[in-house]
Amino acid sequence: MRLSLAALSLLALGQFVGCSSPSKQENPSQTGKITTEATAAPAAAKSDTTQTSTESTEPVAANPAHSTGDSTLDSLTYAPTAAILPEKRIFAYYGNPHSKKMGILGKYPKDEMLERLDREIKNWEKADPNTPIQPALHLVAISAQGAPGKDGGYRLRMSDKTIKKVLKWGNEHKAIVFLDIQRGHAPLGPEMAYLEKYLKLPFVHLGIDPEFSMVTGARPGTKIGSYDAADVNQAVQFLSRIVKENKLPPKVLVVHRFTQGMIKNYKNIKLDPNVQIVMNMDGWGPPVLKKDSYHAYIQKEPVQYTGFKLFYDNDFRKPGSRIMTPEEVLALTPKPMYIQYQ
């Protein structure tokens, strides 16, 4: 049953921050709850690539005349017309505007956050002046919860109002927007379907977080979850259909990872010319641990493109630790084409 669009506190056991665990350690941390507008879900409705697709097609140009059926969404005019990767490196700020603890996206007021985004991008442009940067906002649009909720899904969907707000920020700033799913116990298919009308926009892309895919039935935040290749393929097929039906440029799918068990049977992940898959190393910790995790779980188990996550706070949690510099990250092999800051 869908709740009214009123301010609701997150469920009693609190909001778990996505990708909050240290690299190569399976002990996710819990944070305080946030207050947000939400809707409860109904029951189930040459490049730096590490692998290339066996198919070859030209990018599909965006169709600016396409309507999502929502006048607010149709008023958003930013419309990239070609594949982003590997021509550009994506640089994203991650989080939720209702939470200062979930990431940089919600830590500061909008204008200050976007100013910080632009300043940080300049540091990366200096480190690699030959690769243009595509700004991005990465919104946790479906958030794992510590309590089951009325339908037992252990997740909370952000309201239409919240999602549209971040989409407007991206549209005004010529930044693409990722909508991230922490599914909890809810099936992935209906959670993606909830976001479909937004994904019809050319500048909106998808993220899926295995950390909170609780296939064992455990409560989110008590164990690290996982996705199988079949789940990733399901997301790829979903995005590919949207691209073909709406004549859009390829979508980017970000898959978070920081342990061996989070992605199973990676060799069975199937590439699609309409979808660009990024395996994003997102654990926190000192540089040596983060680089080791990147090598073990991203470089040694290649899919297509690679990403790397940096934490303004958590990367300093261990004594003597620090956040890696752009130059250090770009010294990795392969060079990450998606950079995310939380």
JSON list of N, CA and C in Angstrom, two decimals, residues 19 21-24 258 281-298 308-312 314-316 321-324 329 332 340:
[
{"chain": "A", "resi": 19, "resn": "CYS", "atom": "N", "xyz": [27.26, 0.99, 0.90]},
{"chain": "A", "resi": 19, "resn": "CYS", "atom": "CA", "xyz": [28.69, 0.88, 0.67]},
{"chain": "A", "resi": 19, "resn": "CYS", "atom": "C", "xyz": [29.47, 1.47, 1.82]},
{"chain": "A", "resi": 21, "resn": "SER", "atom": "N", "xyz": [31.04, -0.21, 4.30]},
{"chain": "A", "resi": 21, "resn": "SER", "atom": "CA", "xyz": [31.96, -1.13, 4.93]},
{"chain": "A", "resi": 21, "resn": "SER", "atom": "C", "xyz": [33.38, -0.93, 4.44]},
{"chain": "A", "resi": 22, "resn": "PRO", "atom": "N", "xyz": [34.34, -1.28, 5.29]},
{"chain": "A", "resi": 22, "resn": "PRO", "atom": "CA", "xyz": [35.74, -1.15, 4.86]},
{"chain": "A", "resi": 22, "resn": "PRO", "atom": "C", "xyz": [36.06, -2.16, 3.78]},
{"chain": "A", "resi": 23, "resn": "SER", "atom": "N", "xyz": [37.02, -1.83, 2.95]},
{"chain": "A", "resi": 23, "resn": "SER", "atom": "CA", "xyz": [37.46, -2.74, 1.90]},
{"chain": "A", "resi": 23, "resn": "SER", "atom": "C", "xyz": [37.88, -4.07, 2.49]},
{"chain": "A", "resi": 24, "resn": "LYS", "atom": "N", "xyz": [37.43, -5.15, 1.87]},
{"chain": "A", "resi": 24, "resn": "LYS", "atom": "CA", "xyz": [37.81, -6.52, 2.20]},
{"chain": "A", "resi": 24, "resn": "LYS", "atom": "C", "xyz": [37.44, -6.92, 3.62]},
{"chain": "A", "resi": 258, "resn": "PHE", "atom": "N", "xyz": [32.83, -4.61, -3.01]},
{"chain": "A", "resi": 258, "resn": "PHE", "atom": "CA", "xyz": [34.06, -4.49, -2.23]},
{"chain": "A", "resi": 258, "resn": "PHE", "atom": "C", "xyz": [34.44, -5.78, -1.53]},
{"chain": "A", "resi": 281, "resn": "MET", "atom": "N", "xyz": [34.49, -0.22, -7.21]},
{"chain": "A", "resi": 281, "resn": "MET", "atom": "CA", "xyz": [35.12, -0.61, -5.95]},
{"chain": "A", "resi": 281, "resn": "MET", "atom": "C", "xyz": [34.83, 0.46, -4.92]},
{"chain": "A", "resi": 282, "resn": "ASP", "atom": "N", "xyz": [34.01, 0.12, -3.90]},
{"chain": "A", "resi": 282, "resn": "ASP", "atom": "CA", "xyz": [33.52, 1.19, -3.04]},
{"chain": "A", "resi": 282, "resn": "ASP", "atom": "C", "xyz": [33.78, 0.98, -1.55]},
{"chain": "A", "resi": 283, "resn": "GLY", "atom": "N", "xyz": [34.67, 0.12, -1.17]},
{"chain": "A", "resi": 283, "resn": "GLY", "atom": "CA", "xyz": [34.97, -0.02, 0.25]},
{"chain": "A", "resi": 283, "resn": "GLY", "atom": "C", "xyz": [35.83, 1.13, 0.75]},
{"chain": "A", "resi": 284, "resn": "TRP", "atom": "N", "xyz": [35.72, 1.39, 2.07]},
{"chain": "A", "resi": 284, "resn": "TRP", "atom": "CA", "xyz": [36.55, 2.46, 2.64]},
{"chain": "A", "resi": 284, "resn": "TRP", "atom": "C", "xyz": [37.74, 1.88, 3.39]},
{"chain": "A", "resi": 285, "resn": "GLY", "atom": "N", "xyz": [38.73, 2.74, 3.60]},
{"chain": "A", "resi": 285, "resn": "GLY", "atom": "CA", "xyz": [39.92, 2.30, 4.32]},
{"chain": "A", "resi": 285, "resn": "GLY", "atom": "C", "xyz": [41.16, 3.02, 3.83]},
{"chain": "A", "resi": 286, "resn": "PRO", "atom": "N", "xyz": [42.33, 2.65, 4.33]},
{"chain": "A", "resi": 286, "resn": "PRO", "atom": "CA", "xyz": [43.58, 3.27, 3.91]},
{"chain": "A", "resi": 286, "resn": "PRO", "atom": "C", "xyz": [43.89, 2.92, 2.46]},
{"chain": "A", "resi": 287, "resn": "PRO", "atom": "N", "xyz": [44.71, 3.72, 1.79]},
{"chain": "A", "resi": 287, "resn": "PRO", "atom": "CA", "xyz": [45.00, 3.50, 0.37]},
{"chain": "A", "resi": 287, "resn": "PRO", "atom": "C", "xyz": [45.46, 2.08, 0.03]},
{"chain": "A", "resi": 288, "resn": "VAL", "atom": "N", "xyz": [46.33, 1.50, 0.86]},
{"chain": "A", "resi": 288, "resn": "VAL", "atom": "CA", "xyz": [46.84, 0.17, 0.52]},
{"chain": "A", "resi": 288, "resn": "VAL", "atom": "C", "xyz": [45.72, -0.85, 0.50]},
{"chain": "A", "resi": 289, "resn": "LEU", "atom": "N", "xyz": [44.77, -0.73, 1.39]},
{"chain": "A", "resi": 289, "resn": "LEU", "atom": "CA", "xyz": [43.65, -1.67, 1.44]},
{"chain": "A", "resi": 289, "resn": "LEU", "atom": "C", "xyz": [42.71, -1.45, 0.26]},
{"chain": "A", "resi": 290, "resn": "LYS", "atom": "N", "xyz": [42.46, -0.21, -0.09]},
{"chain": "A", "resi": 290, "resn": "LYS", "atom": "CA", "xyz": [41.58, 0.08, -1.21]},
{"chain": "A", "resi": 290, "resn": "LYS", "atom": "C", "xyz": [42.19, -0.40, -2.53]},
{"chain": "A", "resi": 291, "resn": "LYS", "atom": "N", "xyz": [43.48, -0.19, -2.69]},
{"chain": "A", "resi": 291, "resn": "LYS", "atom": "CA", "xyz": [44.14, -0.65, -3.92]},
{"chain": "A", "resi": 291, "resn": "LYS", "atom": "C", "xyz": [44.16, -2.17, -4.01]},
{"chain": "A", "resi": 292, "resn": "ASP", "atom": "N", "xyz": [44.35, -2.82, -2.86]},
{"chain": "A", "resi": 292, "resn": "ASP", "atom": "CA", "xyz": [44.33, -4.28, -2.82]},
{"chain": "A", "resi": 292, "resn": "ASP", "atom": "C", "xyz": [42.95, -4.81, -3.20]},
{"chain": "A", "resi": 293, "resn": "SER", "atom": "N", "xyz": [41.90, -4.17, -2.69]},
{"chain": "A", "resi": 293, "resn": "SER", "atom": "CA", "xyz": [40.54, -4.58, -3.02]},
{"chain": "A", "resi": 293, "resn": "SER", "atom": "C", "xyz": [40.24, -4.38, -4.50]},
{"chain": "A", "resi": 294, "resn": "TYR", "atom": "N", "xyz": [40.69, -3.26, -5.05]},
{"chain": "A", "resi": 294, "resn": "TYR", "atom": "CA", "xyz": [40.49, -3.00, -6.48]},
{"chain": "A", "resi": 294, "resn": "TYR", "atom": "C", "xyz": [41.14, -4.09, -7.33]},
{"chain": "A", "resi": 295, "resn": "HIS", "atom": "N", "xyz": [42.34, -4.46, -6.94]},
{"chain": "A", "resi": 295, "resn": "HIS", "atom": "CA", "xyz": [43.05, -5.50, -7.69]},
{"chain": "A", "resi": 295, "resn": "HIS", "atom": "C", "xyz": [42.33, -6.84, -7.58]},
{"chain": "A", "resi": 296, "resn": "ALA", "atom": "N", "xyz": [41.89, -7.19, -6.36]},
{"chain": "A", "resi": 296, "resn": "ALA", "atom": "CA", "xyz": [41.32, -8.52, -6.12]},
{"chain": "A", "resi": 296, "resn": "ALA", "atom": "C", "xyz": [39.93, -8.69, -6.70]},
{"chain": "A", "resi": 297, "resn": "TYR", "atom": "N", "xyz": [39.09, -7.65, -6.61]},
{"chain": "A", "resi": 297, "resn": "TYR", "atom": "CA", "xyz": [37.69, -7.83, -6.94]},
{"chain": "A", "resi": 297, "resn": "TYR", "atom": "C", "xyz": [37.24, -7.11, -8.20]},
{"chain": "A", "resi": 298, "resn": "ILE", "atom": "N", "xyz": [38.03, -6.18, -8.70]},
{"chain": "A", "resi": 298, "resn": "ILE", "atom": "CA", "xyz": [37.66, -5.45, -9.91]},
{"chain": "A", "resi": 298, "resn": "ILE", "atom": "C", "xyz": [38.58, -5.82, -11.07]},
{"chain": "A", "resi": 308, "resn": "PHE", "atom": "N", "xyz": [35.72, 3.61, -8.95]},
{"chain": "A", "resi": 308, "resn": "PHE", "atom": "CA", "xyz": [36.44, 3.69, -7.68]},
{"chain": "A", "resi": 308, "resn": "PHE", "atom": "C", "xyz": [35.75, 4.72, -6.80]},
{"chain": "A", "resi": 309, "resn": "LYS", "atom": "N", "xyz": [35.52, 4.35, -5.54]},
{"chain": "A", "resi": 309, "resn": "LYS", "atom": "CA", "xyz": [34.82, 5.23, -4.61]},
{"chain": "A", "resi": 309, "resn": "LYS", "atom": "C", "xyz": [35.75, 5.75, -3.53]},
{"chain": "A", "resi": 310, "resn": "LEU", "atom": "N", "xyz": [35.59, 7.04, -3.22]},
{"chain": "A", "resi": 310, "resn": "LEU", "atom": "CA", "xyz": [36.37, 7.70, -2.19]},
{"chain": "A", "resi": 310, "resn": "LEU", "atom": "C", "xyz": [35.41, 8.28, -1.15]},
{"chain": "A", "resi": 311, "resn": "PHE", "atom": "N", "xyz": [35.83, 8.25, 0.11]},
{"chain": "A", "resi": 311, "resn": "PHE", "atom": "CA", "xyz": [34.98, 8.68, 1.22]},
{"chain": "A", "resi": 311, "resn": "PHE", "atom": "C", "xyz": [35.62, 9.89, 1.91]},
{"chain": "A", "resi": 312, "resn": "TYR", "atom": "N", "xyz": [34.89, 10.99, 1.93]},
{"chain": "A", "resi": 312, "resn": "TYR", "atom": "CA", "xyz": [35.41, 12.18, 2.60]},
{"chain": "A", "resi": 312, "resn": "TYR", "atom": "C", "xyz": [35.61, 11.95, 4.09]},
{"chain": "A", "resi": 314, "resn": "ASN", "atom": "N", "xyz": [34.93, 8.40, 5.89]},
{"chain": "A", "resi": 314, "resn": "ASN", "atom": "CA", "xyz": [35.33, 7.04, 6.28]},
{"chain": "A", "resi": 314, "resn": "ASN", "atom": "C", "xyz": [36.75, 6.67, 5.90]},
{"chain": "A", "resi": 315, "resn": "ASP", "atom": "N", "xyz": [37.29, 7.25, 4.84]},
{"chain": "A", "resi": 315, "resn": "ASP", "atom": "CA", "xyz": [38.67, 6.93, 4.46]},
{"chain": "A", "resi": 315, "resn": "ASP", "atom": "C", "xyz": [39.68, 7.44, 5.48]},
{"chain": "A", "resi": 316, "resn": "PHE", "atom": "N", "xyz": [39.23, 8.25, 6.43]},
{"chain": "A", "resi": 316, "resn": "PHE", "atom": "CA", "xyz": [40.09, 8.74, 7.50]},
{"chain": "A", "resi": 316, "resn": "PHE", "atom": "C", "xyz": [39.86, 8.02, 8.83]},
{"chain": "A", "resi": 321, "resn": "SER", "atom": "N", "xyz": [45.19, 6.85, 8.28]},
{"chain": "A", "resi": 321, "resn": "SER", "atom": "CA", "xyz": [44.62, 6.72, 6.95]},
{"chain": "A", "resi": 321, "resn": "SER", "atom": "C", "xyz": [44.33, 8.09, 6.35]},
{"chain": "A", "resi": 322, "resn": "ARG", "atom": "N", "xyz": [44.04, 8.09, 5.07]},
{"chain": "A", "resi": 322, "resn": "ARG", "atom": "CA", "xyz": [43.76, 9.35, 4.36]},
{"chain": "A", "resi": 322, "resn": "ARG", "atom": "C", "xyz": [43.02, 9.02, 3.08]},
{"chain": "A", "resi": 323, "resn": "ILE", "atom": "N", "xyz": [42.50, 10.04, 2.45]},
{"chain": "A", "resi": 323, "resn": "ILE", "atom": "CA", "xyz": [41.83, 9.86, 1.17]},
{"chain": "A", "resi": 323, "resn": "ILE", "atom": "C", "xyz": [42.86, 9.85, 0.05]},
{"chain": "A", "resi": 324, "resn": "MET", "atom": "N", "xyz": [42.68, 9.00, -0.93]},
{"chain": "A", "resi": 324, "resn": "MET", "atom": "CA", "xyz": [43.63, 8.91, -2.04]},
{"chain": "A", "resi": 324, "resn": "MET", "atom": "C", "xyz": [43.51, 10.13, -2.94]},
{"chain": "A", "resi": 329, "resn": "VAL", "atom": "N", "xyz": [44.68, 7.31, -7.72]},
{"chain": "A", "resi": 329, "resn": "VAL", "atom": "CA", "xyz": [43.59, 6.49, -8.28]},
{"chain": "A", "resi": 329, "resn": "VAL", "atom": "C", "xyz": [43.83, 6.23, -9.76]},
{"chain": "A", "resi": 332, "resn": "LEU", "atom": "N", "xyz": [46.00, 3.30, -11.06]},
{"chain": "A", "resi": 332, "resn": "LEU", "atom": "CA", "xyz": [45.49, 1.93, -11.04]},
{"chain": "A", "resi": 332, "resn": "LEU", "atom": "C", "xyz": [45.34, 1.41, -12.46]},
{"chain": "A", "resi": 340, "resn": "GLN", "atom": "N", "xyz": [33.48, 8.08, -7.73]},
{"chain": "A", "resi": 340, "resn": "GLN", "atom": "CA", "xyz": [32.37, 8.42, -6.85]},
{"chain": "A", "resi": 340, "resn": "GLN", "atom": "C", "xyz": [32.91, 8.88, -5.50]}
]
